Coordinates of C-alpha atoms in Angstrom, one line a residue:
M1 CA -77.5 -9.9 -6.3
T2 CA -76.0 -8.1 -9.0
C3 CA -76.3 -4.8 -7.0
C4 CA -74.6 -6.1 -4.0
L5 CA -71.6 -7.5 -6.2
K6 CA -71.2 -4.3 -7.7
V7 CA -71.0 -2.5 -4.1
D8 CA -68.4 -5.0 -2.8
F9 CA -66.3 -4.6 -5.9
V10 CA -66.6 -0.4 -5.4
S11 CA -65.6 -1.0 -1.9
W12 CA -62.6 -3.4 -2.9
Y13 CA -61.6 -1.0 -5.5
S14 CA -61.9 2.4 -3.3
M15 CA -59.8 0.1 -0.6
H16 CA -57.1 -0.6 -2.9
M17 CA -56.6 2.7 -4.6
K18 CA -56.3 4.6 -1.3
Q19 CA -53.5 2.1 -0.6
I20 CA -51.9 2.4 -3.9
N21 CA -52.2 6.3 -4.1
C22 CA -52.2 7.5 -7.8
A23 CA -53.2 11.1 -6.6
T24 CA -49.6 12.4 -6.7
V25 CA -48.6 10.4 -9.9
I26 CA -51.5 12.1 -11.9
A27 CA -50.8 15.6 -10.6
E28 CA -46.8 15.0 -11.4
H29 CA -47.2 13.8 -14.9
R30 CA -49.9 16.5 -15.6
R31 CA -47.3 19.0 -14.7
Q32 CA -44.7 17.5 -16.8
K33 CA -46.7 17.7 -19.6
G34 CA -47.4 21.1 -18.8
I35 CA -51.2 21.0 -19.4
T36 CA -54.1 22.2 -16.9
Q37 CA -56.7 20.3 -15.2
E38 CA -59.0 21.3 -17.7
E39 CA -57.3 20.2 -20.5
L40 CA -56.8 16.6 -18.8
A41 CA -60.4 16.8 -17.9
A42 CA -61.3 17.6 -21.7
H43 CA -59.3 14.6 -22.7
L44 CA -61.0 12.2 -20.4
G45 CA -64.3 13.6 -21.0
V46 CA -64.7 14.6 -17.3
V47 CA -65.1 18.0 -15.4
K48 CA -62.3 19.9 -13.9
A49 CA -63.5 19.3 -10.5
T50 CA -63.3 15.5 -11.1
V51 CA -59.5 15.9 -12.0
S52 CA -59.2 18.1 -8.8
K53 CA -60.4 15.4 -6.7
W54 CA -58.0 12.9 -8.1
E55 CA -55.1 14.9 -7.5
T56 CA -56.0 15.6 -4.0
G57 CA -57.0 12.1 -3.0
A58 CA -60.7 13.0 -2.4
S59 CA -61.6 10.6 -5.0
Y60 CA -60.1 8.1 -7.4
P61 CA -60.4 7.2 -11.4
D62 CA -62.9 4.6 -12.6
I63 CA -61.1 1.5 -13.2
A64 CA -62.1 1.9 -17.0
Q65 CA -60.1 5.5 -17.0
L66 CA -56.9 4.0 -15.9
P67 CA -55.5 2.5 -19.3
V68 CA -56.7 5.9 -20.8
L69 CA -54.9 7.9 -18.3
A70 CA -51.6 5.7 -18.6
A71 CA -51.7 5.9 -22.4
F72 CA -52.1 9.7 -22.1
F73 CA -48.9 10.2 -19.9
D74 CA -47.3 7.5 -21.7
I75 CA -46.6 5.3 -18.6
S76 CA -47.9 1.9 -17.5
V77 CA -50.9 1.2 -15.4
D78 CA -48.5 0.1 -12.6
T79 CA -46.6 3.3 -12.5
L80 CA -50.0 5.2 -12.7
I81 CA -51.3 3.7 -9.5
N82 CA -47.7 3.6 -8.1
Y83 CA -47.7 0.0 -7.9
A84 CA -44.5 -2.3 -7.6
P85 CA -45.3 -5.9 -7.8
Q86 CA -41.2 -6.3 -6.8
M87 CA -39.8 -5.0 -3.7
P88 CA -36.2 -3.8 -3.8
E89 CA -33.4 -6.2 -1.9
A90 CA -32.7 -3.4 0.7
E91 CA -36.3 -2.9 1.4
I92 CA -37.0 -6.6 1.8
V93 CA -34.1 -7.0 4.3
K94 CA -35.3 -3.8 6.4
L95 CA -38.9 -5.5 6.4
Y96 CA -37.5 -9.1 7.3
Q97 CA -35.6 -7.4 10.4
R98 CA -38.5 -5.4 11.5
L99 CA -40.9 -8.3 11.3
A100 CA -38.3 -10.7 13.2
L101 CA -38.3 -8.1 15.9
D102 CA -41.9 -7.7 15.9
F103 CA -42.5 -11.4 17.0
T104 CA -40.7 -10.6 20.3
Q105 CA -43.0 -7.6 21.0
Q106 CA -46.2 -7.6 19.2
P107 CA -49.2 -10.8 19.2
F108 CA -47.9 -13.8 17.2
E109 CA -51.0 -13.8 15.0
S110 CA -50.8 -10.1 14.2
V111 CA -47.4 -10.5 12.7
I112 CA -48.4 -13.5 11.0
A113 CA -51.4 -11.5 9.7
E114 CA -48.9 -8.9 8.4
I115 CA -46.7 -11.5 6.8
E116 CA -49.7 -13.1 4.8
G117 CA -50.5 -9.5 3.5
M118 CA -46.9 -8.8 2.5
I119 CA -47.2 -12.2 0.3
K120 CA -50.5 -11.5 -1.2
K121 CA -49.2 -8.2 -2.2
Y122 CA -46.0 -9.4 -3.7
Y123 CA -46.4 -12.7 -4.4
S124 CA -44.2 -12.8 -7.4
C125 CA -41.2 -11.1 -5.6
Y126 CA -39.8 -14.2 -5.3
S127 CA -37.0 -13.0 -2.8
L128 CA -39.4 -11.4 -0.5
L129 CA -41.2 -14.9 -0.4
H130 CA -37.8 -16.5 0.4
R131 CA -37.5 -14.3 3.3
M132 CA -41.0 -14.8 4.5
A133 CA -40.4 -18.6 4.4
L134 CA -37.4 -18.1 6.9
L135 CA -39.6 -16.0 9.2
Y136 CA -42.4 -18.8 9.3
I137 CA -39.7 -21.5 9.9
N138 CA -37.9 -19.6 12.4
H139 CA -40.7 -18.6 14.3
A140 CA -43.5 -21.1 13.9
P141 CA -42.5 -22.6 17.3
M142 CA -43.8 -19.5 19.0
A143 CA -47.4 -20.5 17.8
G144 CA -47.4 -22.2 21.1
D145 CA -49.6 -25.1 19.6
A146 CA -48.2 -28.2 17.8
E147 CA -51.2 -27.9 15.1
R148 CA -50.9 -24.1 14.3
T149 CA -46.9 -25.0 14.3
A150 CA -47.3 -27.5 11.5
Q151 CA -49.5 -25.2 9.7
I152 CA -47.4 -22.3 9.4
I153 CA -44.4 -24.7 8.6
R154 CA -46.4 -26.1 5.6
A155 CA -47.2 -22.6 4.6
A156 CA -43.4 -22.1 4.2
I157 CA -43.1 -25.3 2.3
K158 CA -45.8 -23.8 -0.2
L159 CA -43.9 -20.4 -0.6
C160 CA -40.6 -22.6 -1.1
Q161 CA -42.5 -24.6 -3.8
R162 CA -43.6 -21.3 -5.5
V163 CA -40.1 -19.7 -5.5
T164 CA -38.3 -23.0 -6.8
G165 CA -41.0 -23.4 -9.5
N166 CA -40.8 -19.9 -10.7
S167 CA -37.5 -18.0 -9.6
K168 CA -34.8 -18.0 -12.5
D169 CA -32.5 -17.0 -10.1
Q170 CA -30.5 -20.2 -9.2
Q171 CA -28.5 -18.9 -6.4
L172 CA -32.1 -17.9 -4.7
T173 CA -33.7 -21.4 -5.7
W174 CA -31.0 -23.3 -4.2
A175 CA -31.2 -21.2 -0.9
T176 CA -34.9 -21.9 -0.9
I177 CA -34.4 -25.5 -1.4
N178 CA -32.6 -25.4 1.7
I179 CA -35.3 -23.7 3.4
Q180 CA -37.6 -26.2 2.4
A181 CA -35.6 -29.2 3.4
V182 CA -35.5 -27.8 7.0
C183 CA -39.3 -27.4 6.7
H184 CA -39.8 -30.9 5.8
L185 CA -37.7 -32.3 8.6
A186 CA -39.5 -30.0 11.1
V187 CA -42.4 -32.0 10.3
N188 CA -40.8 -35.4 10.1
E189 CA -40.7 -35.8 6.5
G190 CA -37.5 -37.4 5.5
E191 CA -38.7 -39.0 2.4
A192 CA -39.7 -35.4 1.0
V193 CA -36.1 -34.3 1.6
L194 CA -34.9 -37.0 -0.3
E195 CA -37.2 -36.4 -3.3
L196 CA -36.2 -32.9 -3.0
M197 CA -32.7 -32.9 -3.1
G198 CA -31.7 -36.6 -4.2
D199 CA -28.9 -38.3 -2.5
S200 CA -26.0 -36.5 -4.3
M201 CA -22.5 -35.8 -2.3
M202 CA -22.2 -33.0 -4.7
M203 CA -24.5 -30.6 -2.7
S204 CA -23.3 -28.0 -0.3
L205 CA -22.6 -28.8 3.2
P206 CA -26.3 -27.7 4.6
D207 CA -27.6 -30.0 1.9
R208 CA -25.7 -32.9 2.7
T209 CA -26.7 -32.4 6.4
H210 CA -30.0 -32.3 5.3
I211 CA -29.9 -35.7 3.5
A212 CA -28.3 -37.3 6.5
Q213 CA -31.0 -36.1 8.9
A214 CA -33.5 -37.5 6.4
H215 CA -32.0 -40.7 6.1
R216 CA -32.0 -40.7 10.0
L217 CA -35.7 -39.8 10.1
M218 CA -36.3 -42.9 8.0
G219 CA -34.7 -45.1 10.5
N220 CA -31.6 -45.8 8.0
E221 CA -28.7 -44.9 10.3
D222 CA -25.9 -46.7 8.3
K223 CA -27.0 -44.7 5.2
A224 CA -27.2 -41.5 7.5
Q225 CA -23.6 -42.2 8.8
E226 CA -22.4 -42.9 5.1
T227 CA -23.5 -39.3 4.1
M228 CA -21.9 -37.7 6.9
Q229 CA -18.5 -39.5 6.2
A230 CA -18.6 -38.4 2.8
D231 CA -19.4 -34.7 3.9
L232 CA -16.3 -35.0 6.1
F233 CA -13.9 -36.0 3.4
I234 CA -15.0 -33.5 1.0
K235 CA -14.9 -30.6 3.5
I236 CA -11.3 -32.0 4.4
M237 CA -10.3 -31.8 1.0
E238 CA -11.7 -28.6 0.1
I239 CA -9.8 -26.9 3.2
F240 CA -6.7 -28.9 2.1
Q241 CA -6.8 -27.7 -1.3
S242 CA -7.8 -24.3 -0.6
M243 CA -4.3 -24.0 1.6
M244 CA -2.5 -25.4 -1.7
V245 CA -3.8 -22.5 -3.5
A246 CA -3.0 -20.2 -0.9
L247 CA 0.6 -21.6 -0.5
Q248 CA 1.2 -21.3 -4.1
S249 CA -0.1 -17.6 -4.4
N250 CA 2.1 -16.9 -1.5
I251 CA 5.1 -18.6 -2.7
N252 CA 7.6 -15.3 -2.9
D253 CA 6.4 -14.4 0.9
F254 CA 8.6 -17.0 2.7
A255 CA 7.1 -16.5 6.3
R256 CA 3.5 -16.8 5.2
A257 CA 4.3 -19.4 2.8
E258 CA 6.0 -21.5 5.4
A259 CA 3.3 -21.2 8.0
L260 CA 0.8 -22.5 5.3
Y261 CA 3.0 -25.6 4.3
L262 CA 3.7 -26.2 8.1
R263 CA -0.2 -26.1 8.8
A264 CA -1.0 -28.1 5.9
E265 CA 1.4 -30.7 6.7
A266 CA 0.0 -31.0 10.3
L267 CA -3.6 -31.1 8.7
A268 CA -2.3 -34.2 6.5
D269 CA -0.7 -36.0 9.5
L270 CA -4.0 -35.6 11.7
F271 CA -6.3 -37.0 8.8
N272 CA -3.8 -39.5 7.3
M273 CA -3.8 -37.9 4.0
R274 CA -1.0 -40.0 2.8
R275 CA -3.5 -43.2 2.7
I276 CA -6.9 -41.1 2.1
N277 CA -5.8 -38.9 -0.9
V278 CA -2.0 -39.4 -1.8
N279 CA -2.3 -36.9 -4.7
N280 CA -2.7 -34.1 -2.2
M281 CA 0.6 -35.1 -0.1
A282 CA 2.2 -35.1 -3.7
M283 CA 1.1 -31.9 -4.2
L284 CA 2.1 -30.4 -0.8
Y285 CA 5.4 -31.8 -1.1
I286 CA 6.1 -30.3 -4.6
L287 CA 5.0 -26.9 -3.3
G288 CA 6.9 -27.2 -0.4
A289 CA 9.9 -27.9 -2.1
M290 CA 9.5 -24.9 -4.6
M291 CA 9.0 -22.6 -1.5
Y292 CA 12.0 -23.7 0.3
Q293 CA 14.4 -23.4 -2.8
T294 CA 12.8 -19.7 -3.7
A295 CA 13.8 -18.9 -0.3
T296 CA 17.4 -20.5 -0.9
H297 CA 16.8 -22.9 1.9
T298 CA 18.3 -25.6 -0.3
E299 CA 18.8 -28.3 2.5
K300 CA 15.2 -27.8 3.5
S301 CA 14.2 -28.1 -0.3
L302 CA 15.9 -31.4 -0.7
S303 CA 14.6 -32.7 2.6
V304 CA 11.0 -32.2 1.2
L305 CA 11.9 -33.4 -2.2
K306 CA 13.0 -36.8 -0.6
K307 CA 9.5 -37.1 1.3
Y308 CA 7.9 -36.4 -2.3
A309 CA 10.2 -39.4 -3.8
D310 CA 8.8 -41.6 -1.2
V311 CA 5.3 -41.1 -1.5
C312 CA 5.8 -41.5 -5.5
I313 CA 7.5 -44.8 -5.0
N314 CA 5.6 -46.2 -2.0
D315 CA 2.0 -44.8 -2.0
F316 CA 1.2 -43.3 -5.3
F317 CA 0.7 -46.3 -7.4
P318 CA -2.0 -47.8 -7.9
F319 CA -3.8 -44.3 -7.2
A320 CA -6.9 -44.8 -5.4
V321 CA -8.9 -42.7 -3.0
R322 CA -9.1 -44.7 0.4
G323 CA -10.7 -44.7 3.6
D324 CA -9.0 -45.3 7.1
D325 CA -10.1 -46.3 10.5
F326 CA -11.8 -42.6 10.9
L327 CA -12.7 -41.9 7.3
T328 CA -14.1 -45.4 6.3
N329 CA -14.6 -46.6 2.8

């Protein structure tokens, strides 16, 4: 039994050394040190022919010799065996694109097998795991079998959990949470989405959409509608406020500033801004008056100031964010 285990380990080690290929690393670092194969062999207690075989890839150093070699060259064992647990982002993107294309040209399971191999090799490269989870969820329906599709989606969930549980990159973590939510929705796990994301309206748009879908899966249509209403309100406010910033930034470019003002006013009329967020209307009119006065259009400036005064007198107090017949409370 012991002998068999030893043979299995040697086979495993030999196979992985072939994949890693330390031959060129040994040769390059030996030359950089300016020593001969004989001198390196003497340091390691082997014959010159052994070093020669290492450098040509005909054989590989024993595992016990790796730290000795690495220390001699003043490099890490990872550098010695040419192993990088992190794949550069540009290579990850290329790999993702190539594998996505392979799904259209190669047998489904062979592509899945390659993805599994990359995951094992780069299990601590969280950006790569994120991309592989994307490949899983995007191509799982191609499995052709509901059970196999579900297996792949659950594999994607596990990858997402590893990323969110270990990555220090907050942006990557949130992006991966979105993928995990999509996976849970794909296997009808609405409760898992709410557990993952909570029920906060402070999430980004995709997150709020996932929360609404989760409520719908759980049969809570009222809560789903409430979530989507809140999402609409937030996005309308974000667009309007971005237009205010753009208007203020272009206050000295009258043509552009007036175009922004008129569009913002149209948006405000469309969504009844005077009722749902009167503060936005006050901001719009103040900026509009400034814009027209800067361009010496005094009459138009006074006209907009009258609108501002009307809002302040009739609508501003008591200040409240209110709904209407479209954006309900």
